[in-house]
mmCIF file with all atom_site columns, C-alpha atoms in Angstrom:
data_model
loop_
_atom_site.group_PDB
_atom_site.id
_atom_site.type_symbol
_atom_site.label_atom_id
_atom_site.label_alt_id
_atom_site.label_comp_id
_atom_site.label_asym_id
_atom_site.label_entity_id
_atom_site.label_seq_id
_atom_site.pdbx_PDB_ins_code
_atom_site.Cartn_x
_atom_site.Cartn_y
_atom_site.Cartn_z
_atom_site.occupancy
_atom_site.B_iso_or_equiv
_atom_site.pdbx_formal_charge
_atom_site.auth_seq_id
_atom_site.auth_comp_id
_atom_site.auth_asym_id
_atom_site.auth_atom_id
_atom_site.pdbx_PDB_model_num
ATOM 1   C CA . UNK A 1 1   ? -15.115 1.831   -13.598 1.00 54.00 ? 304 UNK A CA 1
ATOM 2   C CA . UNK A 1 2   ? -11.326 1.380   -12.392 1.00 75.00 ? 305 UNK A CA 1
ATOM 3   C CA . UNK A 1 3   ? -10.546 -2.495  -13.681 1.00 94.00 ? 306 UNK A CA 1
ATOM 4   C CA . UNK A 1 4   ? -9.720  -5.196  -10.881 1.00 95.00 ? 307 UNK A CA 1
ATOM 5   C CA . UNK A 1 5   ? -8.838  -8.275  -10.418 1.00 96.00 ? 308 UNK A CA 1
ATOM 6   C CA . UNK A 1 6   ? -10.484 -10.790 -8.397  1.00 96.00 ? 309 UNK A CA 1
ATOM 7   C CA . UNK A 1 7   ? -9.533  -12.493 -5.477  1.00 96.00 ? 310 UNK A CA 1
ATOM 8   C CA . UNK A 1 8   ? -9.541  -16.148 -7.290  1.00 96.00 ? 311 UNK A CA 1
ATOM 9   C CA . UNK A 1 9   ? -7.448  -14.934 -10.237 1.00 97.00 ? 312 UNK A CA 1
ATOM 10  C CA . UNK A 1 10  ? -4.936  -13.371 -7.550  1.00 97.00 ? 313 UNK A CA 1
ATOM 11  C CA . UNK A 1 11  ? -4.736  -16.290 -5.790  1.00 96.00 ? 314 UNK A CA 1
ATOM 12  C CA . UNK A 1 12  ? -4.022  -18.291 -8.937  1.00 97.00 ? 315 UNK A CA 1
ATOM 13  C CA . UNK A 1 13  ? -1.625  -15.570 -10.663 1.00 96.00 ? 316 UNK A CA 1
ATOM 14  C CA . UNK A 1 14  ? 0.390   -15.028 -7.436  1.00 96.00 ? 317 UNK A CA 1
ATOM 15  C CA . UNK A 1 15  ? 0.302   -18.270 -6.159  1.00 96.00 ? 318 UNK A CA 1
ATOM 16  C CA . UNK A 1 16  ? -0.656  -17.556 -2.689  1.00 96.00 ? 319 UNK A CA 1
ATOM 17  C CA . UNK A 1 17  ? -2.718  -19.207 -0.149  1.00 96.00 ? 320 UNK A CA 1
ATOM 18  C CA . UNK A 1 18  ? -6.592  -17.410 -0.057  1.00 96.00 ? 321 UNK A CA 1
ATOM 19  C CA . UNK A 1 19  ? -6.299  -17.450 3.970   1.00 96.00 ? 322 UNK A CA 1
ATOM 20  C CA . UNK A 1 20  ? -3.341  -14.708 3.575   1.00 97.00 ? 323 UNK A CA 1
ATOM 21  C CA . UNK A 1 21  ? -5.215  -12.935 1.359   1.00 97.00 ? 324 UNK A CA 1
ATOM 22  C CA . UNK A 1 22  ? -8.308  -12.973 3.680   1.00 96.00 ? 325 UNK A CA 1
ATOM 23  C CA . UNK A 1 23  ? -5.655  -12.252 6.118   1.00 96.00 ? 326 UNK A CA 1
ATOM 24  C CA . UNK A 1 24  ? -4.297  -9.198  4.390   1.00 97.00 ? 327 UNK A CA 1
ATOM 25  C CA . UNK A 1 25  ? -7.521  -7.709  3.723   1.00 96.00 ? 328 UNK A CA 1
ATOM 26  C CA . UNK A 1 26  ? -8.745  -8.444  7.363   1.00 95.00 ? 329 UNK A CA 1
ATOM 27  C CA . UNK A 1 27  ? -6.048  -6.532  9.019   1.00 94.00 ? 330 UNK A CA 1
ATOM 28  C CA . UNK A 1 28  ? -6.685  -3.675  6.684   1.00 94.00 ? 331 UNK A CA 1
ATOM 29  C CA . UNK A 1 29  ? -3.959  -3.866  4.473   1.00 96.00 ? 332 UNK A CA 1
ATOM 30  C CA . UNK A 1 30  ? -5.859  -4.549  1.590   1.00 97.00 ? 333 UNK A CA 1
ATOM 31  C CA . UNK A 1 31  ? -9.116  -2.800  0.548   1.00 95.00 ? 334 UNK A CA 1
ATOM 32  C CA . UNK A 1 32  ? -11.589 -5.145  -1.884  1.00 96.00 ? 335 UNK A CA 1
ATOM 33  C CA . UNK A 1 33  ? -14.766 -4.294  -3.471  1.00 95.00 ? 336 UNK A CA 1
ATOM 34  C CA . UNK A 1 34  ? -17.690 -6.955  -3.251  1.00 95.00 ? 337 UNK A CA 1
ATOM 35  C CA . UNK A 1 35  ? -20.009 -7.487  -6.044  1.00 94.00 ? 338 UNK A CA 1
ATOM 36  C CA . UNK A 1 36  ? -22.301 -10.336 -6.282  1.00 94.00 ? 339 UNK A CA 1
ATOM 37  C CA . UNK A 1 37  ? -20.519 -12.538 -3.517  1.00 94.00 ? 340 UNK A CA 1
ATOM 38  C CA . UNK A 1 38  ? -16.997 -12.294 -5.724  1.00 95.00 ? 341 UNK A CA 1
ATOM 39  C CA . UNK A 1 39  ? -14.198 -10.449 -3.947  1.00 96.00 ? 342 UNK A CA 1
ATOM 40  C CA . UNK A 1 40  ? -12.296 -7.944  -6.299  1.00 97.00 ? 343 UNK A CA 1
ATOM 41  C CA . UNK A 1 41  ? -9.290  -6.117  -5.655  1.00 97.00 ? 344 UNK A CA 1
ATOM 42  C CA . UNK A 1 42  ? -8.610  -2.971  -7.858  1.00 96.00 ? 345 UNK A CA 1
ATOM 43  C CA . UNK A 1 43  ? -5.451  -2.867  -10.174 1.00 96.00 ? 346 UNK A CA 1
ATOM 44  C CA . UNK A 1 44  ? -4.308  0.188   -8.507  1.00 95.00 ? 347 UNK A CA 1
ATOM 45  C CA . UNK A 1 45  ? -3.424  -1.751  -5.549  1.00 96.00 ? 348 UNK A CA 1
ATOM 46  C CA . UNK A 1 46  ? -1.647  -4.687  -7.198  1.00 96.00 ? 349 UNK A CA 1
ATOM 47  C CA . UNK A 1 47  ? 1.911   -3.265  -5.416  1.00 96.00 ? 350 UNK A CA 1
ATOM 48  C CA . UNK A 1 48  ? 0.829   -3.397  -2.154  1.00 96.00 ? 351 UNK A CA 1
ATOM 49  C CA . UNK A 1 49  ? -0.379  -7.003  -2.837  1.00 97.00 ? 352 UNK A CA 1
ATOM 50  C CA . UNK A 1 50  ? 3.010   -7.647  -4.258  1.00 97.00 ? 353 UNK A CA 1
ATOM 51  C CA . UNK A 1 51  ? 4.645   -5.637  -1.363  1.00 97.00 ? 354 UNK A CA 1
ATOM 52  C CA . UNK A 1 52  ? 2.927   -7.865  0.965   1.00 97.00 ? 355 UNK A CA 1
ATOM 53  C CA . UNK A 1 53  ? 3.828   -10.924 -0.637  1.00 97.00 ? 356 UNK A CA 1
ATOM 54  C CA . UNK A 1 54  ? 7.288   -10.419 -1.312  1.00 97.00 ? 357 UNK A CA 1
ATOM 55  C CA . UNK A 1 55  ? 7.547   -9.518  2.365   1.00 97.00 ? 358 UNK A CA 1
ATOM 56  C CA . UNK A 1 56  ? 5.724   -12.350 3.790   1.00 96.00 ? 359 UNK A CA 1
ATOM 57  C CA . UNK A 1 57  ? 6.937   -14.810 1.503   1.00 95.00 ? 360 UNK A CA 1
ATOM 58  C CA . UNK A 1 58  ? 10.169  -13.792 1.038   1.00 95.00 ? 361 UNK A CA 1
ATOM 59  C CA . UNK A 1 59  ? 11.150  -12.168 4.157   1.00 96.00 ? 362 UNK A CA 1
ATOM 60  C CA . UNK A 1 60  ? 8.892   -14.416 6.016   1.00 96.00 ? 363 UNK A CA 1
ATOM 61  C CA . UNK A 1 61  ? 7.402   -11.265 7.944   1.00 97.00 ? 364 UNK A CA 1
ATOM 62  C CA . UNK A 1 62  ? 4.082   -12.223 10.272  1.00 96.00 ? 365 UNK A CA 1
ATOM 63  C CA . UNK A 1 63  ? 1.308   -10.105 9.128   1.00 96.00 ? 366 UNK A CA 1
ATOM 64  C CA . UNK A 1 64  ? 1.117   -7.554  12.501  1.00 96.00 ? 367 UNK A CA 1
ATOM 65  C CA . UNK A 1 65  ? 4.969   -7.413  11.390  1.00 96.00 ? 368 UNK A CA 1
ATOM 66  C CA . UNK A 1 66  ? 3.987   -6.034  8.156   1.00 96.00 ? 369 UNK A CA 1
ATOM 67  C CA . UNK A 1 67  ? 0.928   -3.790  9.617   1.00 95.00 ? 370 UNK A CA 1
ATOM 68  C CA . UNK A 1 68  ? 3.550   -2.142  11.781  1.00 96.00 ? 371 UNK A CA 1
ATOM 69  C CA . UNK A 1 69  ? 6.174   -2.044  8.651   1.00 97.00 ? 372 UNK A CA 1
ATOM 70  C CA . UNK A 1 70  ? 3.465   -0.379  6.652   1.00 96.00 ? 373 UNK A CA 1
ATOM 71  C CA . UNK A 1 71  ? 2.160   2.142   8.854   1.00 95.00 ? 374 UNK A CA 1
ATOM 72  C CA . UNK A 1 72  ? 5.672   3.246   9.205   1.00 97.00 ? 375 UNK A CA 1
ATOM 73  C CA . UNK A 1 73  ? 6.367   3.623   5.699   1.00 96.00 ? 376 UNK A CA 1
ATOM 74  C CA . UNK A 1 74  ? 3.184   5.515   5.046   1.00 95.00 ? 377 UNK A CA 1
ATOM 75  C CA . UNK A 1 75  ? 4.199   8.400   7.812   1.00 98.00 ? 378 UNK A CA 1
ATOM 76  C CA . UNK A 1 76  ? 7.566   8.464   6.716   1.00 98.00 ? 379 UNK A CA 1
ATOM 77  C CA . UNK A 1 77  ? 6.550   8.898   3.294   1.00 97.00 ? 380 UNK A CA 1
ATOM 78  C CA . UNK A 1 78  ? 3.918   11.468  4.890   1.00 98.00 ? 381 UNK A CA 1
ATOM 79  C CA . UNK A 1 79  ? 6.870   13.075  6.902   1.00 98.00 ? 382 UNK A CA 1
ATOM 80  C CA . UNK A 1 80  ? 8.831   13.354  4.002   1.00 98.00 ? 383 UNK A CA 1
ATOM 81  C CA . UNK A 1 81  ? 6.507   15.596  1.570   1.00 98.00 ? 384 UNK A CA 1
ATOM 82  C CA . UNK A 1 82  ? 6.053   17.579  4.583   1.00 98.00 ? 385 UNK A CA 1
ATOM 83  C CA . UNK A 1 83  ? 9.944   18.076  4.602   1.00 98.00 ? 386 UNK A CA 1
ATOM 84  C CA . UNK A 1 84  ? 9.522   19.097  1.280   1.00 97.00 ? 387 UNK A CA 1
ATOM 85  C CA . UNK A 1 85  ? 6.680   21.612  1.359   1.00 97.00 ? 388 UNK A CA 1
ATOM 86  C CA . UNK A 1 86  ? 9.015   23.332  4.438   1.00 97.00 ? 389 UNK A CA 1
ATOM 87  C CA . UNK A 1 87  ? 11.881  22.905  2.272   1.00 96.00 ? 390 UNK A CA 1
ATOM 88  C CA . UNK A 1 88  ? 10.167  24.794  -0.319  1.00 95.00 ? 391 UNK A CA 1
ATOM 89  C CA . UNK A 1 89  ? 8.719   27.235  1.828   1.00 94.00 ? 392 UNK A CA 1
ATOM 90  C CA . UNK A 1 90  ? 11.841  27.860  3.126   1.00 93.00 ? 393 UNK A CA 1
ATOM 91  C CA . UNK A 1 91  ? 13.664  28.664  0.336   1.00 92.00 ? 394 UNK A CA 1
ATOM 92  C CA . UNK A 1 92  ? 10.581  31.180  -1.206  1.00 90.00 ? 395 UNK A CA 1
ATOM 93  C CA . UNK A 1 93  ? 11.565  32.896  1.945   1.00 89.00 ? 396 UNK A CA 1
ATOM 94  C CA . UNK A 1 94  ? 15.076  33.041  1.224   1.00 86.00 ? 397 UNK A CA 1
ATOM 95  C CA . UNK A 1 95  ? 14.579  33.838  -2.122  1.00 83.00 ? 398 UNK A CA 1
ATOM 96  C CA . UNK A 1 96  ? 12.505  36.699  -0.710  1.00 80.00 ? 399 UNK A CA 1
ATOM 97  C CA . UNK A 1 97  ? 14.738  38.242  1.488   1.00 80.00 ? 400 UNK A CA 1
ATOM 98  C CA . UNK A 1 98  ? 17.605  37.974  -1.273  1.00 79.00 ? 401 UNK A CA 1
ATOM 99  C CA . UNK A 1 99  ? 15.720  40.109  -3.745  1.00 74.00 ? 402 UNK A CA 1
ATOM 100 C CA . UNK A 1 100 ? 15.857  43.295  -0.918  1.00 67.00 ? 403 UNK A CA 1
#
């Protein structure tokens, strides 16, 4: 099993209020794993949680502000290793049509 952290030691550790976590995970920015009534987050997706603190609490971004902020980041990220793949395809071409 992937280790995790649970939502009472993140709380403590990060020193945030448990409402924004709720908060976070309610809006779908964060994705825990329940197991006998405890609310765990997996290590994996510590940097989001620090993302989303850094922004809230040091930005002082509203969470739909940082649902919107996100989603953006994820397609541009998405749009940009689709740039790549064309990129790449692109020059296999080239490199093609070179050779004759």
């Amino acid at each position: 099993m992937s280790e995790r952290i649970s939502r009472e030691e993140i709380v403590k550790i990060y020193n945030i209020e448990i409402t924004f976590f709720d908060e976070l995970v309610d809006y779908g920015l964060l994705s825990i794993h329940i197991e006998d009534d405890i609310s765990y987050l997996m290590y994996e997706d510590l940097p989001d949680l620090e993302k989303f603190v850094n922004w809230h609490y040091d930005l002082e971004i509203n969470l739909p502000g940082m649902e919107v902020i996100h989603h953006m980041l994820k397609k541009l990220d998405a749009l940009k290793r689709r740039n790549r793949e064309l990129m790449n395809k692109l020059a296999a071409i080239s490199d093609k049509y070179e050779e004759e």
